[in-house]
Amino acid sequence: MKILPLAICLAVLAGVPLTGASASEPANMEPERQERWNQIAQYLFGDRKVEPTETLIKLDAPKRAQDAALVPITLTMPEKNEIKSVYLVIDDNPAPFAAKFTFGPAADAGSVQLRVRVDTYTNVHAVAETKDGKLFETAAFVKASGGCSAPVAASDEKAMAGMGEMRMKFREDATAGKPVEATLMIRHPNFNGMQKNPITQYFTPPRYINKMSVSSGNAKVFDLEADISLSTNPVITFSFVPNGKEPLKVVASDTKDGHWEQGFDIPAAMN
């Protein structure tokens, strides 16, 4: 799977404005936005056809973000047993590719929630890949500005304190033999290279989580590939089928070779 680094993104989108939309934006930007999406889809998926859908994947995003650095996104897959993986693409972010979830046998792939940075008014696309290799997409328009350059904390050192610490919260009404909803919280500044250190005023070098794996015992729940759009201190909500009494294990790594692992015991009532 091709991930769009910043330099390649700018080349892919050459000739297409990356500035934010505003009240002065032309009334009909849809042709330009469609052309931008076509270019991104061709880069990510090559000649594979990406068909629109209203049933295989649904995308819930705020029409206007309250905080452009913490935009909540929910991906829902009503026909979850047909889904192999899902992609999240933020068309007008400096690097449009945001995340890819690849589900394993322990996943309940009905929905995934996460938080992302949105840099400007943009279409957000969700693409579902079915188990037979077909691609289906849906989109939502989000009004936001400045999410990628928003400062993380009072200083880089403070932002990096406790980096890699994890917490897991299980939904309390889960019952044995049923899929369990869990929310993972991992501490990480996810510097993307566009934020300035508030003290030195120099740009902070990029360092962000780019890989994550969650397993229930020896059964994979999902693998995550991510890029610069994942929010600071990522929060991801997902569902899984417990593998007996085995703990839920999370492995995460970042672009500076940071590596963290942690196991979480599943409450007995959920086994």
mmCIF file of C-alpha atoms in Angstrom:
data_model
loop_
_atom_site.group_PDB
_atom_site.id
_atom_site.type_symbol
_atom_site.label_atom_id
_atom_site.label_comp_id
_atom_site.label_asym_id
_atom_site.label_seq_id
_atom_site.Cartn_x
_atom_site.Cartn_y
_atom_site.Cartn_z
ATOM 1 C CA MET A 1 0.000 0.000 0.000
ATOM 2 C CA LYS A 2 1.408 3.371 -1.023
ATOM 3 C CA ILE A 3 1.613 6.049 1.635
ATOM 4 C CA LEU A 4 1.912 9.644 0.458
ATOM 5 C CA PRO A 5 4.864 11.404 2.100
ATOM 6 C CA LEU A 6 4.729 15.182 2.054
ATOM 7 C CA ALA A 7 6.996 15.719 -0.959
ATOM 8 C CA ILE A 8 5.091 13.210 -3.068
ATOM 9 C CA CYS A 9 1.750 14.653 -1.961
ATOM 10 C CA LEU A 10 2.695 18.065 -3.235
ATOM 11 C CA ALA A 11 3.768 16.551 -6.538
ATOM 12 C CA VAL A 12 0.565 14.565 -6.830
ATOM 13 C CA LEU A 13 -1.478 17.661 -6.176
ATOM 14 C CA ALA A 14 0.599 19.944 -8.395
ATOM 15 C CA GLY A 15 -1.541 22.637 -9.885
ATOM 16 C CA VAL A 16 -4.360 22.129 -7.375
ATOM 17 C CA PRO A 17 -4.589 24.802 -4.653
ATOM 18 C CA LEU A 18 -3.813 23.596 -1.132
ATOM 19 C CA THR A 19 -4.939 26.784 0.574
ATOM 20 C CA GLY A 20 -7.951 26.699 2.848
ATOM 21 C CA ALA A 21 -11.441 27.478 1.673
ATOM 22 C CA SER A 22 -13.130 30.592 3.005
ATOM 23 C CA ALA A 23 -16.135 32.776 2.524
ATOM 24 C CA SER A 24 -14.512 34.034 -0.705
ATOM 25 C CA GLU A 25 -14.137 30.534 -2.154
ATOM 26 C CA PRO A 26 -15.991 30.023 -5.446
ATOM 27 C CA ALA A 27 -19.462 28.635 -4.891
ATOM 28 C CA ASN A 28 -18.822 25.417 -6.800
ATOM 29 C CA MET A 29 -15.498 23.788 -5.953
ATOM 30 C CA GLU A 30 -16.820 20.287 -6.564
ATOM 31 C CA PRO A 31 -15.116 19.722 -9.967
ATOM 32 C CA GLU A 32 -11.735 20.686 -8.480
ATOM 33 C CA ARG A 33 -12.319 18.546 -5.409
ATOM 34 C CA GLN A 34 -13.322 15.585 -7.565
ATOM 35 C CA GLU A 35 -10.195 15.965 -9.681
ATOM 36 C CA ARG A 36 -8.069 16.102 -6.538
ATOM 37 C CA TRP A 37 -9.688 12.903 -5.256
ATOM 38 C CA ASN A 38 -9.148 11.195 -8.604
ATOM 39 C CA GLN A 39 -5.434 11.984 -8.415
ATOM 40 C CA ILE A 40 -5.121 10.746 -4.840
ATOM 41 C CA ALA A 41 -7.079 7.552 -5.560
ATOM 42 C CA GLN A 42 -4.944 6.820 -8.606
ATOM 43 C CA TYR A 43 -1.771 7.226 -6.539
ATOM 44 C CA LEU A 44 -2.997 5.091 -3.646
ATOM 45 C CA PHE A 45 -4.789 2.370 -5.595
ATOM 46 C CA GLY A 46 -3.352 2.528 -9.104
ATOM 47 C CA ASP A 47 -5.738 1.276 -11.753
ATOM 48 C CA ARG A 48 -8.037 -0.445 -9.265
ATOM 49 C CA LYS A 49 -11.589 0.857 -9.554
ATOM 50 C CA VAL A 50 -12.964 2.681 -6.512
ATOM 51 C CA GLU A 51 -16.773 2.654 -6.585
ATOM 52 C CA PRO A 52 -19.109 4.864 -4.527
ATOM 53 C CA THR A 53 -21.218 3.134 -1.900
ATOM 54 C CA GLU A 54 -23.983 3.982 0.542
ATOM 55 C CA THR A 55 -23.983 0.616 2.294
ATOM 56 C CA LEU A 56 -20.505 -0.895 2.704
ATOM 57 C CA ILE A 57 -18.936 2.013 4.581
ATOM 58 C CA LYS A 58 -20.315 5.152 6.208
ATOM 59 C CA LEU A 59 -18.312 8.133 7.419
ATOM 60 C CA ASP A 60 -19.451 10.378 10.262
ATOM 61 C CA ALA A 61 -17.524 13.646 10.660
ATOM 62 C CA PRO A 62 -18.496 17.097 11.923
ATOM 63 C CA LYS A 63 -19.507 19.556 9.219
ATOM 64 C CA ARG A 64 -17.555 22.222 11.092
ATOM 65 C CA ALA A 65 -14.802 21.097 13.444
ATOM 66 C CA GLN A 66 -14.751 22.583 16.934
ATOM 67 C CA ASP A 67 -11.020 21.831 17.161
ATOM 68 C CA ALA A 68 -9.201 21.273 13.856
ATOM 69 C CA ALA A 69 -6.446 19.340 15.653
ATOM 70 C CA LEU A 70 -8.905 16.897 17.255
ATOM 71 C CA VAL A 71 -11.548 16.105 14.660
ATOM 72 C CA PRO A 72 -13.590 13.003 15.583
ATOM 73 C CA ILE A 73 -14.159 10.501 12.783
ATOM 74 C CA THR A 74 -16.362 7.402 12.903
ATOM 75 C CA LEU A 75 -16.180 4.737 10.209
ATOM 76 C CA THR A 76 -19.109 2.313 10.188
ATOM 77 C CA MET A 77 -19.188 -0.896 8.161
ATOM 78 C CA PRO A 78 -22.751 -2.320 8.214
ATOM 79 C CA GLU A 79 -21.680 -5.413 6.247
ATOM 80 C CA LYS A 80 -18.703 -5.958 8.532
ATOM 81 C CA ASN A 81 -18.081 -9.577 7.588
ATOM 82 C CA GLU A 82 -17.294 -8.476 4.034
ATOM 83 C CA ILE A 83 -14.599 -5.971 5.016
ATOM 84 C CA LYS A 84 -10.867 -6.663 4.904
ATOM 85 C CA SER A 85 -9.561 -3.140 5.519
ATOM 86 C CA VAL A 86 -10.545 0.535 5.552
ATOM 87 C CA TYR A 87 -8.633 3.652 4.501
ATOM 88 C CA LEU A 88 -9.109 7.210 5.717
ATOM 89 C CA VAL A 89 -8.019 10.003 3.369
ATOM 90 C CA ILE A 90 -8.149 13.741 4.127
ATOM 91 C CA ASP A 91 -7.955 15.146 0.620
ATOM 92 C CA ASP A 92 -6.505 18.611 1.267
ATOM 93 C CA ASN A 93 -4.175 17.799 4.131
ATOM 94 C CA PRO A 94 -0.476 18.171 3.220
ATOM 95 C CA ALA A 95 -0.296 14.362 3.268
ATOM 96 C CA PRO A 96 -3.794 13.114 2.319
ATOM 97 C CA PHE A 97 -3.357 9.513 3.482
ATOM 98 C CA ALA A 98 -4.327 9.456 7.162
ATOM 99 C CA ALA A 99 -4.806 5.828 8.205
ATOM 100 C CA LYS A 100 -5.406 2.269 7.099
ATOM 101 C CA PHE A 101 -6.946 -0.390 9.359
ATOM 102 C CA THR A 102 -6.474 -4.013 8.311
ATOM 103 C CA PHE A 103 -8.727 -6.324 10.304
ATOM 104 C CA GLY A 104 -7.776 -9.720 11.663
ATOM 105 C CA PRO A 105 -9.792 -12.768 12.769
ATOM 106 C CA ALA A 106 -10.404 -11.351 16.260
ATOM 107 C CA ALA A 107 -11.867 -8.087 14.932
ATOM 108 C CA ASP A 108 -15.492 -7.090 15.024
ATOM 109 C CA ALA A 109 -15.171 -4.722 12.083
ATOM 110 C CA GLY A 110 -18.484 -2.924 12.496
ATOM 111 C CA SER A 111 -16.970 0.438 13.386
ATOM 112 C CA VAL A 112 -13.781 2.322 14.180
ATOM 113 C CA GLN A 113 -13.450 5.745 15.791
ATOM 114 C CA LEU A 114 -10.382 7.984 15.830
ATOM 115 C CA ARG A 115 -9.307 11.625 15.962
ATOM 116 C CA VAL A 116 -7.405 13.417 13.230
ATOM 117 C CA ARG A 117 -5.956 16.788 12.256
ATOM 118 C CA VAL A 118 -7.664 18.668 9.432
ATOM 119 C CA ASP A 119 -5.714 21.541 7.892
ATOM 120 C CA THR A 120 -8.325 23.244 5.716
ATOM 121 C CA TYR A 121 -11.823 22.946 4.303
ATOM 122 C CA THR A 122 -11.736 19.539 2.654
ATOM 123 C CA ASN A 123 -13.449 16.380 1.579
ATOM 124 C CA VAL A 124 -12.662 13.385 3.760
ATOM 125 C CA HIS A 125 -12.868 9.990 2.077
ATOM 126 C CA ALA A 126 -13.310 6.542 3.597
ATOM 127 C CA VAL A 127 -12.502 3.568 1.385
ATOM 128 C CA ALA A 128 -13.482 0.003 2.262
ATOM 129 C CA GLU A 129 -11.606 -2.914 0.754
ATOM 130 C CA THR A 130 -13.706 -6.070 0.690
ATOM 131 C CA LYS A 131 -12.315 -9.556 1.167
ATOM 132 C CA ASP A 132 -12.606 -10.200 -2.558
ATOM 133 C CA GLY A 133 -10.370 -7.188 -3.265
ATOM 134 C CA LYS A 134 -12.933 -4.591 -4.397
ATOM 135 C CA LEU A 135 -12.798 -0.952 -3.273
ATOM 136 C CA PHE A 136 -15.759 1.221 -2.262
ATOM 137 C CA GLU A 137 -15.729 4.844 -1.091
ATOM 138 C CA THR A 138 -17.820 7.458 0.610
ATOM 139 C CA ALA A 139 -17.043 11.062 1.546
ATOM 140 C CA ALA A 140 -17.944 13.918 3.884
ATOM 141 C CA PHE A 141 -17.040 17.596 3.723
ATOM 142 C CA VAL A 142 -15.395 19.098 6.821
ATOM 143 C CA LYS A 143 -14.823 22.770 7.516
ATOM 144 C CA ALA A 144 -11.645 23.191 9.568
ATOM 145 C CA SER A 145 -8.507 25.285 9.509
ATOM 146 C CA GLY A 146 -4.985 24.975 10.881
ATOM 147 C CA GLY A 147 -5.183 21.527 12.434
ATOM 148 C CA CYS A 148 -1.818 20.360 11.126
ATOM 149 C CA SER A 149 0.159 23.331 12.453
ATOM 150 C CA ALA A 150 -1.654 23.633 15.788
ATOM 151 C CA PRO A 151 0.856 23.564 18.684
ATOM 152 C CA VAL A 152 0.930 20.437 20.802
ATOM 153 C CA ALA A 153 1.957 21.776 24.226
ATOM 154 C CA ALA A 154 3.892 24.521 26.003
ATOM 155 C CA SER A 155 7.173 22.880 24.970
ATOM 156 C CA ASP A 156 8.359 19.860 23.010
ATOM 157 C CA GLU A 157 9.765 18.331 26.178
ATOM 158 C CA LYS A 158 6.413 18.600 27.930
ATOM 159 C CA ALA A 159 4.619 17.135 24.926
ATOM 160 C CA MET A 160 6.972 14.139 24.912
ATOM 161 C CA ALA A 161 6.713 13.438 28.644
ATOM 162 C CA GLY A 162 5.326 9.946 29.204
ATOM 163 C CA MET A 163 5.458 9.146 25.493
ATOM 164 C CA GLY A 164 4.176 5.632 24.805
ATOM 165 C CA GLU A 165 2.035 5.335 27.951
ATOM 166 C CA MET A 166 -1.197 3.504 27.177
ATOM 167 C CA ARG A 167 -4.614 3.113 28.741
ATOM 168 C CA MET A 168 -7.493 0.875 27.697
ATOM 169 C CA LYS A 169 -11.151 1.289 28.591
ATOM 170 C CA PHE A 170 -13.659 -1.487 27.998
ATOM 171 C CA ARG A 171 -17.328 -0.760 27.558
ATOM 172 C CA GLU A 172 -19.025 -1.704 30.811
ATOM 173 C CA ASP A 173 -22.163 -3.314 29.375
ATOM 174 C CA ALA A 174 -20.239 -5.955 27.388
ATOM 175 C CA THR A 175 -21.272 -9.563 28.001
ATOM 176 C CA ALA A 176 -19.498 -12.890 27.660
ATOM 177 C CA GLY A 177 -19.563 -14.368 24.169
ATOM 178 C CA LYS A 178 -20.286 -11.023 22.518
ATOM 179 C CA PRO A 179 -17.955 -8.556 20.795
ATOM 180 C CA VAL A 180 -16.364 -6.108 23.202
ATOM 181 C CA GLU A 181 -15.940 -2.391 22.513
ATOM 182 C CA ALA A 182 -12.622 -0.970 23.699
ATOM 183 C CA THR A 183 -11.023 2.469 23.616
ATOM 184 C CA LEU A 184 -7.242 2.728 23.419
ATOM 185 C CA MET A 185 -5.489 5.897 24.519
ATOM 186 C CA ILE A 186 -1.746 6.267 23.818
ATOM 187 C CA ARG A 187 0.365 9.237 24.827
ATOM 188 C CA HIS A 188 2.379 10.631 21.920
ATOM 189 C CA PRO A 189 2.742 14.188 20.540
ATOM 190 C CA ASN A 190 2.589 12.994 16.918
ATOM 191 C CA PHE A 191 4.731 15.872 15.704
ATOM 192 C CA ASN A 192 4.161 16.245 11.973
ATOM 193 C CA GLY A 193 6.916 18.721 11.043
ATOM 194 C CA MET A 194 4.558 21.693 10.667
ATOM 195 C CA GLN A 195 4.341 22.771 14.300
ATOM 196 C CA LYS A 196 6.615 25.405 15.782
ATOM 197 C CA ASN A 197 8.267 25.012 19.130
ATOM 198 C CA PRO A 198 6.558 27.800 21.118
ATOM 199 C CA ILE A 199 9.828 28.644 22.892
ATOM 200 C CA THR A 200 12.427 28.520 20.090
ATOM 201 C CA GLN A 201 9.992 29.262 17.205
ATOM 202 C CA TYR A 202 11.796 26.624 15.135
ATOM 203 C CA PHE A 203 9.770 23.887 13.467
ATOM 204 C CA THR A 204 9.733 20.693 15.522
ATOM 205 C CA PRO A 205 11.086 17.721 13.531
ATOM 206 C CA PRO A 206 8.418 15.166 12.636
ATOM 207 C CA ARG A 207 7.943 12.210 14.938
ATOM 208 C CA TYR A 208 4.634 10.385 14.804
ATOM 209 C CA ILE A 209 3.123 6.952 15.317
ATOM 210 C CA ASN A 210 3.125 5.145 11.996
ATOM 211 C CA LYS A 211 2.353 1.560 12.970
ATOM 212 C CA MET A 212 0.168 -0.121 15.547
ATOM 213 C CA SER A 213 -0.980 -3.685 16.083
ATOM 214 C CA VAL A 214 -3.683 -4.951 18.448
ATOM 215 C CA SER A 215 -4.145 -8.657 19.220
ATOM 216 C CA SER A 216 -6.364 -10.736 21.473
ATOM 217 C CA GLY A 217 -4.044 -13.494 22.583
ATOM 218 C CA ASN A 218 -2.508 -14.826 19.367
ATOM 219 C CA ALA A 219 -5.419 -13.616 17.194
ATOM 220 C CA LYS A 220 -4.998 -10.288 15.392
ATOM 221 C CA VAL A 221 -7.638 -7.596 15.934
ATOM 222 C CA PHE A 222 -6.187 -5.025 13.552
ATOM 223 C CA ASP A 223 -3.018 -3.534 12.133
ATOM 224 C CA LEU A 224 -2.899 0.235 11.695
ATOM 225 C CA GLU A 225 -0.731 2.210 9.296
ATOM 226 C CA ALA A 226 -0.818 5.961 9.941
ATOM 227 C CA ASP A 227 0.732 9.187 8.728
ATOM 228 C CA ILE A 228 0.924 12.808 9.921
ATOM 229 C CA SER A 229 -2.828 13.405 10.278
ATOM 230 C CA LEU A 230 -3.352 11.236 13.362
ATOM 231 C CA SER A 231 -4.025 13.537 16.311
ATOM 232 C CA THR A 232 -1.809 14.173 19.295
ATOM 233 C CA ASN A 233 -2.335 11.493 21.980
ATOM 234 C CA PRO A 234 -4.347 9.199 19.684
ATOM 235 C CA VAL A 235 -7.630 7.738 20.883
ATOM 236 C CA ILE A 236 -8.994 4.770 18.930
ATOM 237 C CA THR A 237 -12.253 2.960 19.640
ATOM 238 C CA PHE A 238 -12.810 -0.486 18.137
ATOM 239 C CA SER A 239 -14.537 -3.803 18.823
ATOM 240 C CA PHE A 240 -13.076 -7.282 19.093
ATOM 241 C CA VAL A 241 -13.979 -10.856 19.969
ATOM 242 C CA PRO A 242 -12.032 -11.953 23.095
ATOM 243 C CA ASN A 243 -9.788 -14.984 22.716
ATOM 244 C CA GLY A 244 -10.674 -16.671 25.990
ATOM 245 C CA LYS A 245 -8.868 -15.128 28.940
ATOM 246 C CA GLU A 246 -5.908 -13.941 26.897
ATOM 247 C CA PRO A 247 -5.018 -10.257 27.379
ATOM 248 C CA LEU A 248 -5.435 -7.629 24.714
ATOM 249 C CA LYS A 249 -1.947 -6.698 23.492
ATOM 250 C CA VAL A 250 -0.999 -3.399 21.838
ATOM 251 C CA VAL A 251 2.276 -2.816 19.983
ATOM 252 C CA ALA A 252 3.030 0.662 18.652
ATOM 253 C CA SER A 253 6.006 2.260 16.920
ATOM 254 C CA ASP A 254 6.877 5.681 15.564
ATOM 255 C CA THR A 255 9.039 7.204 12.843
ATOM 256 C CA LYS A 256 12.015 7.655 15.199
ATOM 257 C CA ASP A 257 12.145 3.949 16.131
ATOM 258 C CA GLY A 258 10.177 4.391 19.314
ATOM 259 C CA HIS A 259 8.604 1.064 20.301
ATOM 260 C CA TRP A 260 6.030 0.348 23.000
ATOM 261 C CA GLU A 261 4.129 -2.761 24.041
ATOM 262 C CA GLN A 262 1.475 -3.271 26.679
ATOM 263 C CA GLY A 263 -1.057 -5.930 27.602
ATOM 264 C CA PHE A 264 -4.489 -5.313 29.089
ATOM 265 C CA ASP A 265 -6.454 -7.906 31.020
ATOM 266 C CA ILE A 266 -10.011 -8.323 29.821
ATOM 267 C CA PRO A 267 -12.631 -8.196 32.623
ATOM 268 C CA ALA A 268 -13.781 -11.702 33.561
ATOM 269 C CA ALA A 269 -17.417 -10.947 32.708
ATOM 270 C CA MET A 270 -16.375 -10.414 29.079
ATOM 271 C CA ASN A 271 -14.481 -13.693 28.599
#
